[in-house]
Coordinates of C-alpha atoms in Angstrom, one line a residue:
M1 CA 0.0 0.0 0.0
K2 CA 1.0 3.6 -0.4
Y3 CA 1.4 5.9 2.5
Y4 CA 1.7 9.7 2.6
I5 CA 3.2 11.0 5.8
I6 CA 3.5 14.6 6.9
A7 CA 5.8 15.6 9.7
G8 CA 6.6 19.3 10.1
E9 CA 9.1 19.5 13.0
A10 CA 12.1 17.8 14.4
S11 CA 10.2 15.7 16.9
G12 CA 7.8 14.6 14.1
D13 CA 10.9 13.5 12.1
L14 CA 11.9 11.2 15.0
H15 CA 8.5 9.7 15.5
G16 CA 7.9 9.5 11.8
S17 CA 11.1 7.5 11.3
N18 CA 10.1 5.0 13.9
L19 CA 6.7 4.7 12.6
M20 CA 8.0 4.2 9.0
K21 CA 10.2 1.3 10.3
A22 CA 7.2 -0.2 11.9
L23 CA 5.1 0.2 8.7
Y24 CA 7.7 -1.5 6.5
R25 CA 7.7 -4.4 9.0
E26 CA 3.9 -4.6 9.0
D27 CA 3.4 -4.0 5.2
T28 CA 6.5 -5.4 3.2
N29 CA 5.0 -3.8 0.1
A30 CA 4.7 -0.3 1.6
E31 CA 5.5 2.6 -0.6
I32 CA 6.0 5.9 1.5
R33 CA 6.3 9.4 0.4
F34 CA 6.8 12.0 3.2
W35 CA 7.4 15.5 4.5
G36 CA 10.1 15.2 7.3
G37 CA 13.8 15.1 7.7
E38 CA 17.0 13.2 7.8
L39 CA 15.8 10.5 10.3
M40 CA 12.8 9.6 8.0
Q41 CA 15.0 9.8 4.9
N42 CA 17.4 7.3 6.4
V43 CA 14.6 4.7 6.8
G44 CA 13.6 4.9 3.1
G45 CA 10.8 6.3 1.0
T46 CA 10.8 9.6 -0.8
L47 CA 11.4 13.0 1.0
V48 CA 9.2 15.7 -0.5
K49 CA 10.0 18.7 1.6
H50 CA 12.3 19.1 4.7
Y51 CA 10.8 20.3 7.9
R52 CA 13.2 23.2 8.1
E53 CA 11.3 24.8 5.2
L54 CA 8.0 24.6 7.3
S55 CA 8.8 25.7 10.8
F56 CA 7.5 29.1 11.8
M57 CA 7.2 29.9 15.5
G58 CA 4.5 32.1 17.2
F59 CA 1.5 33.9 16.0
I60 CA 3.3 37.0 14.5
E61 CA 6.0 34.9 12.7
V62 CA 3.2 32.9 11.0
V63 CA 1.6 36.1 9.8
F64 CA 4.9 37.2 8.3
N65 CA 5.4 33.9 6.5
L66 CA 1.7 33.4 5.5
K67 CA 2.6 33.4 1.7
T68 CA 5.1 30.6 2.1
I69 CA 2.7 28.6 4.3
L70 CA -0.1 28.9 1.8
S71 CA 2.2 27.9 -1.1
N72 CA 3.4 24.8 0.8
I73 CA -0.2 23.8 1.3
Q74 CA -1.1 24.1 -2.3
F75 CA 2.1 22.2 -3.3
C76 CA 1.2 19.4 -0.8
K77 CA -2.2 18.9 -2.3
K78 CA -0.9 18.6 -5.8
D79 CA 1.8 16.2 -4.7
I80 CA -0.8 14.0 -2.9
D81 CA -3.0 14.1 -6.0
H82 CA -0.1 12.9 -8.1
F83 CA 0.9 10.1 -5.6
K84 CA -2.6 8.8 -4.9
P85 CA -1.9 7.2 -1.4
D86 CA -4.1 4.7 0.2
A87 CA -3.8 6.7 3.4
I88 CA -2.3 9.9 4.7
I89 CA -0.7 9.9 8.1
F90 CA -0.4 13.2 9.8
I91 CA 2.2 13.6 12.6
D92 CA 1.4 16.6 15.0
Y93 CA 1.9 20.0 13.2
P94 CA -1.8 20.8 13.3
G95 CA -1.8 24.2 11.7
F96 CA -0.7 22.7 8.4
N97 CA -2.1 19.0 8.8
M98 CA -5.6 19.9 9.7
R99 CA -5.9 22.0 6.5
I100 CA -4.7 19.1 4.4
A101 CA -6.9 16.6 6.2
K102 CA -10.0 18.6 5.5
W103 CA -9.2 18.7 1.8
A104 CA -8.2 14.9 1.8
K105 CA -11.3 13.8 3.5
L106 CA -13.5 15.4 0.8
R107 CA -11.6 13.3 -1.7
G108 CA -12.2 10.1 0.2
I109 CA -8.6 9.5 1.2
P110 CA -8.3 7.7 4.6
T111 CA -6.9 10.1 7.2
H112 CA -4.9 9.0 10.2
Y113 CA -3.6 11.3 12.9
Y114 CA -0.7 10.1 14.9
I115 CA 0.3 12.4 17.8
S116 CA -2.9 14.3 17.8
P117 CA -3.3 18.1 17.9
Q118 CA -3.1 19.6 21.4
I119 CA -6.7 21.0 21.3
W120 CA -6.9 20.3 25.0
A121 CA -4.4 23.1 25.5
W122 CA -6.2 25.7 23.3
K123 CA -8.6 25.9 20.3
E124 CA -10.8 23.2 21.8
N125 CA -13.5 24.2 19.3
R126 CA -11.2 22.3 16.7
I127 CA -12.8 19.1 18.0
A128 CA -15.6 19.5 15.4
A129 CA -12.9 19.6 12.6
V130 CA -11.1 16.6 14.2
K131 CA -14.3 14.6 14.3
R132 CA -15.2 15.5 10.7
D133 CA -11.8 15.2 9.0
F134 CA -10.0 12.2 10.6
D135 CA -10.9 8.6 10.3
K136 CA -8.5 7.5 13.0
L137 CA -6.7 9.2 15.9
Y138 CA -3.8 7.8 17.8
V139 CA -3.0 9.6 21.1
I140 CA 0.2 9.4 23.1
L141 CA -0.6 11.1 26.4
P142 CA -2.7 9.3 28.9
F143 CA -5.1 12.1 29.6
E144 CA -6.0 12.5 26.0
K145 CA -8.1 9.4 25.8
D146 CA -10.4 10.7 28.4
F147 CA -10.5 14.1 26.8
Y148 CA -11.6 12.8 23.4
E149 CA -13.7 9.9 24.4
K150 CA -15.4 11.1 27.7
K151 CA -15.6 14.7 27.0
H152 CA -16.2 14.8 23.2
Q153 CA -17.4 11.2 22.4
F154 CA -14.8 10.6 19.8
P155 CA -13.1 7.2 19.9
V156 CA -9.3 7.2 19.9
D157 CA -6.6 4.7 20.4
F158 CA -4.0 5.3 23.2
V159 CA -0.8 3.8 21.9
G160 CA 1.7 5.0 24.5
H161 CA 4.5 7.6 24.0
P162 CA 6.9 7.0 21.1
L163 CA 9.7 8.7 23.0
I164 CA 10.0 5.7 25.3
D165 CA 10.9 3.5 22.2
A166 CA 13.2 6.1 20.9
I167 CA 15.2 6.4 24.1
H168 CA 15.4 2.7 24.9
S169 CA 16.5 1.7 21.4
R170 CA 19.3 4.5 21.2
N171 CA 22.9 3.6 20.7
V172 CA 24.9 5.8 23.1
S173 CA 28.7 5.9 23.4
D174 CA 30.2 5.5 26.8
E175 CA 31.0 8.7 28.7
I176 CA 34.8 8.5 28.2
T177 CA 34.4 8.1 24.5
F178 CA 31.7 10.8 24.3
R179 CA 33.8 13.4 26.1
K180 CA 36.9 12.6 24.0
E181 CA 35.0 12.7 20.7
N182 CA 33.4 16.0 21.6
Q183 CA 36.4 17.8 23.2
L184 CA 34.7 17.9 26.6
D185 CA 36.8 18.1 29.9
E186 CA 36.0 16.2 33.0
K187 CA 33.7 18.8 34.6
P188 CA 30.0 17.7 35.1
I189 CA 27.7 18.6 32.1
I190 CA 24.8 21.0 32.1
A191 CA 22.9 20.4 29.0
V192 CA 21.3 23.4 27.3
L193 CA 18.4 22.6 24.9
P194 CA 17.2 25.9 23.4
G195 CA 14.9 24.4 20.8
S196 CA 15.1 23.8 17.0
R197 CA 13.8 27.0 15.4
K198 CA 16.0 30.0 14.7
Q199 CA 13.6 32.5 16.4
E200 CA 13.4 30.5 19.7
I201 CA 17.1 29.6 19.8
T202 CA 18.0 33.2 19.4
K203 CA 15.6 34.2 22.1
M204 CA 16.5 31.5 24.6
L205 CA 20.3 31.0 24.4
S206 CA 21.3 34.4 25.7
V207 CA 19.3 34.1 28.9
M208 CA 20.1 30.4 29.3
L209 CA 23.9 31.0 29.2
S210 CA 23.7 34.1 31.4
V211 CA 24.5 32.0 34.3
V212 CA 27.6 30.1 33.0
D213 CA 30.0 32.2 35.1
T214 CA 28.0 31.5 38.3
F215 CA 28.9 27.8 37.9
P216 CA 32.5 27.6 37.1
G217 CA 32.7 23.9 38.2
Y218 CA 30.5 22.8 35.3
Q219 CA 30.6 22.9 31.6
F220 CA 27.5 24.1 29.7
V221 CA 26.9 22.1 26.4
I222 CA 24.5 23.4 23.8
A223 CA 22.5 20.8 22.0
G224 CA 22.6 21.9 18.4
A225 CA 19.5 21.3 16.3
P226 CA 20.0 19.2 13.1
S227 CA 18.1 21.8 11.2
Q228 CA 20.6 24.6 12.0
E229 CA 24.2 25.2 10.7
H230 CA 27.1 25.3 13.2
G231 CA 27.8 29.0 12.3
F232 CA 24.5 30.0 13.6
Y233 CA 25.6 29.2 17.2
A234 CA 29.0 30.7 16.8
P235 CA 28.0 34.0 18.7
F236 CA 27.0 32.1 21.8
L237 CA 30.4 30.2 22.1
K238 CA 32.6 32.9 23.2
N239 CA 32.8 31.7 26.9
K240 CA 35.4 29.0 27.4
N241 CA 32.9 27.2 29.6
V242 CA 30.3 26.8 26.8
R243 CA 30.6 23.9 24.4
F244 CA 28.5 22.8 21.3
I245 CA 27.5 19.5 20.0
S246 CA 25.3 19.1 17.0
N247 CA 22.6 16.5 16.4
K248 CA 23.7 14.3 19.5
T249 CA 21.0 15.4 22.0
Y250 CA 20.4 11.9 23.3
D251 CA 24.1 11.3 23.8
L252 CA 24.4 14.6 25.6
L253 CA 21.4 13.8 27.9
S254 CA 22.8 10.4 28.6
H255 CA 25.8 12.0 30.3
A256 CA 24.4 15.3 31.6
T257 CA 24.1 16.2 35.3
A258 CA 21.3 18.7 34.8
A259 CA 19.6 20.6 32.0
L260 CA 18.1 23.9 31.0
V261 CA 15.3 23.2 28.4
T262 CA 13.1 25.2 26.3
S263 CA 9.5 24.1 26.6
G264 CA 8.2 21.4 24.2
T265 CA 9.0 17.7 23.6
A266 CA 12.5 18.2 24.9
T267 CA 11.1 18.6 28.5
L268 CA 9.7 15.1 28.3
E269 CA 12.9 13.6 26.7
T270 CA 14.9 15.1 29.4
A271 CA 12.8 13.6 32.1
L272 CA 12.8 10.1 30.5
F273 CA 16.6 10.3 30.4
K274 CA 16.3 11.0 34.2
V275 CA 18.1 14.4 33.9
P276 CA 16.9 17.1 36.5
E277 CA 15.8 20.0 34.5
V278 CA 14.6 23.7 34.5
V279 CA 12.0 24.6 31.9
C280 CA 12.7 28.0 30.4
Y281 CA 10.6 29.9 27.8
K282 CA 10.5 33.4 26.2
G283 CA 8.5 34.3 23.3
S284 CA 8.0 37.7 21.5
W285 CA 6.0 40.0 23.5
A286 CA 3.1 40.0 21.1
S287 CA 3.0 36.2 20.7
Y288 CA 3.1 35.7 24.5
Q289 CA 0.3 38.2 25.1
I290 CA -1.9 36.4 22.6
A291 CA -0.9 32.9 23.9
K292 CA -1.7 34.0 27.5
R293 CA -5.2 34.8 26.6
L294 CA -5.8 31.6 24.5
L295 CA -4.1 28.8 26.5
T296 CA -6.1 27.1 29.2
L297 CA -3.3 25.1 30.7
K298 CA -1.8 25.3 34.3
Y299 CA 1.7 24.2 33.0
I300 CA 3.7 24.5 29.8
S301 CA 5.9 21.5 30.1
L302 CA 4.7 18.0 29.2
V303 CA 6.2 16.7 32.4
N304 CA 4.0 18.8 34.7
L305 CA 0.9 18.3 32.4
I306 CA 1.2 14.5 32.6
M307 CA 1.8 14.5 36.3
D308 CA -0.9 17.1 36.9
Q309 CA 1.4 18.9 39.4
Q310 CA 4.6 21.0 39.3
V311 CA 7.4 18.4 39.2
V312 CA 9.9 20.6 37.3
A313 CA 10.3 24.4 37.6
E314 CA 8.9 26.5 34.8
L315 CA 10.4 30.0 34.2
I316 CA 8.2 31.7 31.7
Q317 CA 8.6 35.2 30.0
E318 CA 9.8 37.8 32.6
H319 CA 10.4 35.0 35.1
C320 CA 13.0 33.5 32.8
N321 CA 15.8 35.7 34.0
P322 CA 19.4 35.1 35.2
E323 CA 18.5 35.2 38.9
N324 CA 15.7 32.7 38.7
I325 CA 17.7 30.3 36.4
K326 CA 20.5 30.5 38.9
T327 CA 18.3 29.6 41.9
E328 CA 16.6 26.8 40.1
L329 CA 19.7 25.3 38.7
E330 CA 21.3 25.3 42.2
K331 CA 18.4 23.2 43.5
L332 CA 19.0 20.6 40.8
L333 CA 22.5 20.2 42.0
D334 CA 21.4 19.5 45.5
P335 CA 21.4 15.7 46.3
T336 CA 18.2 15.6 48.3
Y337 CA 16.2 17.7 45.7
R338 CA 17.6 15.6 42.9
S339 CA 16.6 12.3 44.6
A340 CA 13.0 13.5 45.1
L341 CA 12.8 14.7 41.5
L342 CA 14.0 11.4 40.0
K343 CA 11.4 9.5 41.9
Q344 CA 8.8 11.7 40.3
Y345 CA 10.4 10.9 36.9
D346 CA 9.9 7.1 37.5
T347 CA 6.2 7.7 38.1
L348 CA 6.0 9.8 35.0
E349 CA 7.4 7.0 32.9
Q350 CA 4.9 4.5 34.2
K351 CA 2.0 6.8 33.3
L352 CA 3.2 6.9 29.7
G353 CA 2.2 3.3 29.0
G354 CA 5.4 1.5 28.2
M355 CA 7.1 0.6 24.9
G356 CA 5.7 -0.2 21.4
A357 CA 3.9 3.0 20.4
S358 CA 5.2 2.9 16.8
E359 CA 4.5 -0.8 16.4
K360 CA 0.9 -0.5 17.8
T361 CA 0.2 2.5 15.5
A362 CA 1.5 0.8 12.4
Q363 CA -0.6 -2.3 13.1
L364 CA -3.8 -0.3 13.6
I365 CA -3.2 1.7 10.4
V366 CA -2.5 -1.3 8.2
R367 CA -5.4 -3.3 9.7
S368 CA -7.8 -0.6 9.1
L369 CA -6.7 -0.3 5.5
R370 CA -6.9 -4.1 4.9

């Protein structure tokens, strides 16, 4: 069968690659065409567009790039028409994917949404479009099943979180080799994960690295996004206690003592690696003011949302400043505080439903088509 997959971000590329592996195992005749990145490309199939051409952050940034976004939507529709897939699999990226799904549903193409849109966070009125435009929904967070089924009477499949598979199946070098290969000294590592989009990296790195000199006994290591060139990070590497590693985030987290993390999937990844973290986020003033009025969540990190309590500190907008980052980072380095936090991380992993998300999803998709 022919599958058309649309992933518009780095996390979608990761989960899409694992789903593709499972689809090839489940359907040996699978033909896959996709929007994604290097990870999906390494599995096979045909890459249509790289996610770095699609990522625009914040309300204002989307408006400024509206012409490009609309052009990509039209291109996608034409490409799907030409490919004639047996199913389209959408991975997160709701602003784009929900527009394509509405169009595809009218043409009778089966629509499957893996990693559903976070309408429980904002735009809950999108539930009408979800019910109308998607044949199958595969959710990865435990509270999402109740949200869709009990609150909105829309049946979904909870498949568990694919990050658990990705993390457990990783190949990580030992610490001595890792430090040698990346020119790191023997100081404990504080990982700095500033995101994957240029706008957020620029916004976040300056404030995240403002505390470097306060912790001379540690080395701060920036996790470079695969979508960005090394030169983009050069202005942030002037301090001798700041190092840079590109496209090796899992290796970095495997050997980190603590982490400063921009909100998003990385907050959950860091917790699953059992690394104590501080969540930091700053958006443009206009985007933040809009979001503050639309979001209905108590927390911005997936860790706290899943646990339904504050497990990790969240420093948002004006609270994301050098003084607060220093205070929270010092807590993470305290043995008693760390021990209590790591116990919470164990509970978090249990809530996520175990391994096998990609396999479960691939099986459900292929069975529904057969």
